[in-house]
Coordinates of C-alpha atoms and ligand atoms in Angstrom, one line a residue:
X196 CA 10.5 33.0 85.4
X197 CA 10.0 29.4 84.4
X198 CA 10.8 30.3 80.6
X199 CA 14.0 32.0 81.7
X200 CA 15.0 29.0 83.7
X201 CA 14.7 26.7 80.7
X202 CA 16.5 29.2 78.6
X203 CA 19.5 29.2 80.9
X204 CA 19.5 25.3 81.0
X205 CA 19.3 25.3 77.2
X206 CA 22.2 27.7 76.9
X207 CA 24.4 25.7 79.4
X208 CA 23.6 22.5 77.5
X209 CA 24.5 24.0 74.1
X210 CA 27.7 25.3 75.6
X211 CA 28.7 21.8 76.8
X212 CA 27.8 20.2 73.5
X213 CA 29.6 22.8 71.3
X214 CA 32.7 23.2 73.6
X215 CA 36.0 22.0 72.1
X216 CA 37.6 18.8 73.2
X217 CA 40.9 18.9 75.0
X218 CA 44.1 17.1 74.4
X219 CA 45.3 16.3 77.9
X220 CA 48.4 14.6 77.2
X221 CA 50.7 13.5 74.4
X222 CA 52.8 10.4 75.2
X223 CA 55.1 8.0 73.5
X224 CA 54.1 4.3 73.9
X225 CA 57.4 2.3 74.0
X226 CA 56.1 -1.3 74.0
X227 CA 54.6 -0.7 70.6
X228 CA 56.1 2.2 68.7
X229 CA 53.3 4.7 68.7
X230 CA 52.5 8.2 69.7
X231 CA 49.2 8.6 71.7
X232 CA 47.1 11.7 72.1
X233 CA 44.7 11.3 75.2
X234 CA 41.7 13.4 74.6
X235 CA 38.9 14.5 77.0
X236 CA 35.8 14.6 74.9
X237 CA 32.1 13.8 75.0
X238 CA 32.1 12.6 71.4
X239 CA 34.6 10.8 69.3
X240 CA 37.2 13.2 68.1
X241 CA 37.3 13.8 64.3
X242 CA 40.4 14.1 62.5
X243 CA 42.1 14.2 59.0
X244 CA 45.5 13.2 58.1
X245 CA 47.7 13.7 55.1
X246 CA 51.1 12.7 54.2
X247 CA 53.7 14.3 51.9
X248 CA 55.8 11.4 50.8
X249 CA 58.6 13.5 49.4
X250 CA 59.2 15.6 52.6
X251 CA 58.2 12.7 54.8
X252 CA 55.8 15.1 56.5
X253 CA 52.6 13.8 58.3
X254 CA 50.0 16.3 59.1
X255 CA 47.1 15.6 61.4
X256 CA 44.3 18.0 62.1
X257 CA 41.9 17.3 65.0
X258 CA 38.6 19.1 64.7
X259 CA 37.3 21.2 67.6
X260 CA 40.1 20.4 69.8
X261 CA 42.5 22.4 72.0
X262 CA 45.7 21.7 74.0
X263 CA 45.2 21.5 77.6
X264 CA 48.6 22.8 78.5
X265 CA 51.9 23.3 76.9
X266 CA 53.8 20.1 76.1
X267 CA 57.5 19.7 75.5
X268 CA 57.5 18.1 72.0
X269 CA 61.2 17.6 71.7
X270 CA 61.1 14.5 74.0
X271 CA 59.3 12.7 71.2
X272 CA 62.1 13.0 68.7
X273 CA 64.0 9.7 68.3
X274 CA 63.9 6.5 66.3
X275 CA 60.7 7.3 64.2
X276 CA 60.3 11.0 64.6
X277 CA 62.6 13.5 63.1
X278 CA 60.7 16.7 64.0
X279 CA 57.5 17.3 65.7
X280 CA 55.3 20.3 66.4
X281 CA 51.8 20.9 67.7
X282 CA 49.7 24.0 66.8
X283 CA 46.6 25.1 68.7
X284 CA 44.9 27.4 66.3
X285 CA 41.8 28.1 68.5
X286 CA 39.3 26.0 66.8
X287 CA 41.3 23.1 65.6
X288 CA 44.5 21.4 66.6
X289 CA 47.3 20.7 64.1
X290 CA 50.1 18.1 64.5
X291 CA 53.1 18.2 62.2
X292 CA 55.4 15.2 62.3
X293 CA 58.4 14.7 60.1
X294 CA 59.2 11.1 60.0
X295 CA 62.7 9.5 59.8
X296 CA 63.7 7.6 56.6
X297 CA 62.0 4.2 56.1
X298 CA 59.4 4.9 58.6
X299 CA 55.8 4.2 57.6
X300 CA 52.8 5.2 59.8
X301 CA 49.1 4.6 60.5
X302 CA 46.7 7.0 62.2
X303 CA 43.6 5.9 63.9
X304 CA 41.3 6.7 67.0
X305 CA 40.3 4.6 70.0
X306 CA 37.4 5.1 72.4
X307 CA 37.1 4.7 76.2
X308 CA 38.9 6.9 76.9
X309 CA 39.2 8.8 73.6
X310 CA 42.6 8.7 72.0
X311 CA 44.3 9.4 68.6
X312 CA 47.0 7.0 68.0
X313 CA 49.8 7.2 65.4
X314 CA 51.5 3.8 64.7
X315 CA 55.1 3.7 63.4
X316 CA 56.8 1.1 61.5
X317 CA 60.4 1.1 60.7
X318 CA 61.2 -0.7 57.5
X319 CA 64.8 0.4 57.4
X320 CA 66.0 -3.0 58.4
X321 CA 64.3 -4.6 55.6
X322 CA 67.1 -6.6 53.8
X323 CA 67.4 -6.2 50.1
X324 CA 67.2 -9.6 48.7
X325 CA 68.8 -9.3 45.3
X326 CA 71.9 -7.6 43.8
X327 CA 72.0 -6.0 40.4
X328 CA 75.2 -5.0 38.6
X329 CA 74.8 -2.0 36.3
X330 CA 77.6 -1.8 33.8
X331 CA 78.0 1.6 31.9
X332 CA 79.8 0.6 28.7
X333 CA 83.3 1.9 28.1
X334 CA 84.8 5.0 30.0
X335 CA 87.9 6.9 30.5
X336 CA 90.4 6.5 27.6
X337 CA 87.9 4.2 25.9
X338 CA 85.1 6.5 24.6
X339 CA 83.3 3.6 22.8
X340 CA 81.5 4.6 19.5
X341 CA 81.6 8.3 18.7
X342 CA 78.7 9.5 16.6
X343 CA 76.8 12.5 15.3
X344 CA 78.0 15.9 16.8
X345 CA 80.8 13.9 18.6
X346 CA 78.5 12.3 21.1
X347 CA 80.4 9.5 22.9
X348 CA 79.0 6.1 23.8
X349 CA 80.7 6.3 27.3
X350 CA 78.8 9.5 28.3
X351 CA 75.4 8.3 27.2
X352 CA 75.7 4.9 28.9
X353 CA 76.8 6.4 32.1
X354 CA 73.9 8.8 32.1
X355 CA 71.4 6.0 31.7
X356 CA 73.3 3.8 34.2
X357 CA 73.1 6.5 37.0
X358 CA 69.4 7.0 36.4
X359 CA 68.8 3.2 36.5
X360 CA 70.7 3.0 39.8
X361 CA 68.5 5.8 41.2
X362 CA 65.3 3.9 40.2
X363 CA 66.5 0.5 41.6
X364 CA 68.5 1.2 44.7
X365 CA 65.4 1.5 46.9
X366 CA 64.7 -2.3 46.5
X367 CA 68.0 -3.8 45.2
X368 CA 71.6 -3.8 46.2
X369 CA 73.3 -2.0 43.3
X370 CA 76.9 -2.5 42.1
X371 CA 78.1 0.0 39.6
X372 CA 81.2 -1.1 37.5
X373 CA 81.9 2.6 37.2
X374 CA 80.2 5.6 38.5
X375 CA 82.4 8.2 36.6
X376 CA 84.3 8.7 33.5
X377 CA 87.1 6.1 34.1
X378 CA 88.4 3.1 32.3
X379 CA 87.5 -0.4 33.5
X380 CA 88.6 -3.5 31.6
X381 CA 86.0 -6.0 30.5
X382 CA 87.3 -8.7 32.7
X383 CA 87.1 -6.3 35.7
X384 CA 83.6 -5.5 35.0
X385 CA 82.5 -9.2 35.3
X386 CA 85.0 -9.6 38.2
X387 CA 83.3 -6.7 40.1
X388 CA 79.9 -8.3 39.6
X389 CA 81.1 -11.8 40.7
X390 CA 82.7 -10.5 43.7
X391 CA 79.6 -8.8 44.8
X392 CA 77.6 -11.9 44.2
X393 CA 75.3 -10.1 41.8
X394 CA 72.1 -11.9 40.6
X395 CA 71.9 -10.0 37.3
X396 CA 74.3 -8.1 35.1
X397 CA 72.9 -5.3 33.0
X398 CA 75.4 -3.8 30.5
X399 CA 74.5 -0.6 28.7
X400 CA 75.9 0.2 25.3
X401 CA 75.2 2.3 22.2
X402 CA 75.4 0.7 18.8
X403 CA 77.1 2.1 15.8
X404 CA 77.0 1.4 12.0
X405 CA 78.7 2.7 8.9
X406 CA 75.3 3.4 7.6
X407 CA 73.8 6.4 9.2
X408 CA 70.4 5.0 8.5
X409 CA 70.7 1.9 10.7
X410 CA 68.4 2.4 13.8
X411 CA 66.6 0.7 16.7
X412 CA 67.5 -1.2 19.7
X413 CA 68.6 -4.8 20.4
X414 CA 69.5 -6.9 23.3
X415 CA 72.2 -9.5 23.6
X416 CA 72.8 -12.3 26.1
X417 CA 75.7 -14.6 26.4
X418 CA 75.7 -17.6 24.0
X419 CA 78.7 -19.7 22.9
X420 CA 77.0 -19.8 19.4
X421 CA 76.0 -16.8 17.6
X422 CA 74.4 -15.8 14.3
X423 CA 76.8 -14.0 11.8
X424 CA 75.0 -10.8 12.7
X425 CA 75.2 -11.1 16.5
X426 CA 78.9 -12.5 16.3
X427 CA 79.7 -9.3 14.4
X428 CA 78.3 -7.0 17.1
X429 CA 80.0 -9.0 19.9
X430 CA 83.3 -8.9 17.9
X431 CA 82.8 -5.1 17.6
X432 CA 82.2 -4.6 21.4
X433 CA 85.1 -7.1 22.2
X434 CA 87.4 -5.2 20.0
X435 CA 87.4 -2.3 22.5
X436 CA 89.0 -4.5 25.1
X437 CA 91.7 -5.6 22.6
X438 CA 92.2 -2.0 21.5
X439 CA 93.0 -0.9 25.1
X440 CA 95.4 -3.8 25.7
X441 CA 93.1 -6.6 27.0
X442 CA 93.2 -10.0 25.6
X443 CA 89.4 -10.8 25.6
X444 CA 89.8 -14.4 24.6
X445 CA 91.5 -15.0 27.9
X446 CA 88.3 -14.1 29.7
X447 CA 87.1 -17.5 30.6
X448 CA 83.4 -18.6 30.9
X449 CA 83.3 -19.7 34.5
X450 CA 79.9 -21.3 34.7
X451 CA 79.4 -25.0 34.0
X452 CA 77.1 -26.3 31.3
X453 CA 74.0 -26.6 33.4
X454 CA 74.5 -23.1 34.8
X455 CA 75.3 -21.8 31.3
X456 CA 71.8 -23.2 29.9
X457 CA 70.0 -21.9 32.9
X458 CA 71.4 -18.5 32.7
X459 CA 70.7 -18.2 29.1
X460 CA 67.2 -19.1 29.7
X461 CA 67.0 -16.4 32.5
X462 CA 68.7 -13.9 30.3
X463 CA 66.3 -14.4 27.5
X464 CA 63.4 -14.1 30.0
X465 CA 64.4 -10.5 30.7
X466 CA 65.8 -9.6 27.3
X467 CA 62.8 -10.4 25.3
X468 CA 60.1 -8.4 27.1
X469 CA 62.5 -5.6 27.8
X470 CA 63.4 -5.0 24.1
X471 CA 59.7 -5.1 23.1
X472 CA 58.5 -2.6 25.8
X473 CA 61.7 -0.3 25.7
X474 CA 61.5 0.2 21.8
X475 CA 57.8 0.8 22.0
X476 CA 58.0 3.4 24.8
X477 CA 60.7 5.2 23.0
X478 CA 59.1 4.8 19.5
X479 CA 62.3 3.0 18.3
X480 CA 62.7 0.0 16.1
X481 CA 62.7 -3.4 17.9
X482 CA 65.6 -5.1 16.3
X483 CA 65.2 -8.3 18.3
X484 CA 67.4 -10.2 20.8
X485 CA 70.3 -12.3 20.1
X486 CA 72.8 -14.7 21.7
X487 CA 76.5 -13.9 21.2
X488 CA 79.9 -14.4 22.7
X489 CA 80.4 -11.1 24.5
X490 CA 83.6 -10.9 26.6
X491 CA 81.9 -8.9 29.3
X492 CA 79.0 -11.2 29.7
X493 CA 81.1 -14.3 29.4
X494 CA 83.0 -13.8 32.7
X495 CA 79.9 -13.2 34.8
X496 CA 78.6 -16.1 36.8
X497 CA 74.9 -15.5 36.3
X498 CA 72.3 -14.2 33.9
X499 CA 73.2 -10.9 32.0
X500 CA 72.2 -8.8 29.2
X501 CA 73.9 -6.2 27.0
X502 CA 71.5 -3.5 25.9
X503 CA 72.3 -1.6 22.7
X504 CA 70.1 1.4 23.3
X505 CA 70.3 2.8 19.8
X506 CA 72.5 3.9 17.1
X507 CA 75.0 6.7 17.8
X508 CA 75.7 6.9 14.1
X509 CA 72.0 7.9 13.5
X510 CA 71.4 11.5 13.9
X511 CA 67.8 11.2 15.0
X512 CA 68.6 8.5 17.5
X513 CA 71.6 10.0 19.1
X514 CA 69.6 13.2 19.7
X515 CA 66.8 11.2 21.2
X516 CA 69.1 9.3 23.5
X517 CA 70.9 12.5 24.6
X518 CA 67.7 13.9 26.1
X519 CA 67.3 13.6 29.8
X520 CA 63.7 12.8 29.5
X521 CA 64.3 9.9 27.2
X522 CA 67.2 8.7 29.4
X523 CA 64.7 8.6 32.2
X524 CA 62.2 6.6 30.3
X525 CA 65.0 4.0 29.4
X526 CA 66.0 3.7 33.0
X527 CA 62.4 3.5 34.0
X528 CA 61.6 0.6 31.6
X529 CA 64.7 -1.3 32.4
X530 CA 64.0 -1.0 36.1
X531 CA 60.5 -2.2 35.6
X532 CA 61.7 -5.3 33.7
X533 CA 64.3 -6.0 36.4
X534 CA 61.7 -5.9 39.0
X535 CA 59.5 -8.2 37.0
X536 CA 62.4 -10.6 36.6
X537 CA 62.8 -11.0 40.4
X538 CA 59.3 -10.7 41.7
Ligands
ZN773 ZN1 79.8 -0.4 23.5

């Protein structure tokens, strides 16, 4: 009899130890933006959480826990939560939360009484500090240089420009001088950047040479003096302005001497490491950086670079530059160096 009594006590005890915890209530805390799950449990509830960044989906699984009663989840949808669902699958409890854009989160548990808390932080209002102008060379009636298999400079520069925008727009205000195949004069390009108070001007071009062997990438910055070689490239790019009815000599340099020197210094600070890393990543020749009197850079009131991504007249290089994967590498490396330039 005594044995049976102890056996029953033992069974009852084990039942209470192994019984599942209960979520008594789910509530939204409004003073601090957080979702709180009140849990009735003898022991600290165990949970795991995972987050799918791409879908902004947060999944929390609470071990050995059930839902006390049905809870209307739609009332939690608002500033931080886009969608929410709770699933009691007998043994464990799952919580699915789709967060709104720019909302970050933290999941933790508290004792006395037991709670699981999901903290939300809205980063949406974070002001972007810097503005970058991305200038896809040529466009519309001006195809730029035409190369092997009739590849056109204006198409390749736009493709890279769009990818660069996608990589930078999360952290920077981006101004595009053009986003489609249309003509923009050289003076308008710098005017667009000045009007938007851009902190950096990145112009994308593709080089061309009479020799199909010429290859590699080079970056230019604005300088009143130039070497004969750099002067030739600047004259070549400026000639497109003249060809389509723009008097490029009339584009004035609007910065004073002090700003001119400072901007040149800053332009070199991004051009140099960028040309090295870009050519290395694409296994292309590093042709160096040069200062020259580019009309499109002259009119901009700040540091600027003009990247000649490669030679359209070189069969291997144009095929390389036309591949999406390589365009992504180009955009990625330029984006990296833009970030390093500001931060
Ligand atoms: Zn060009």
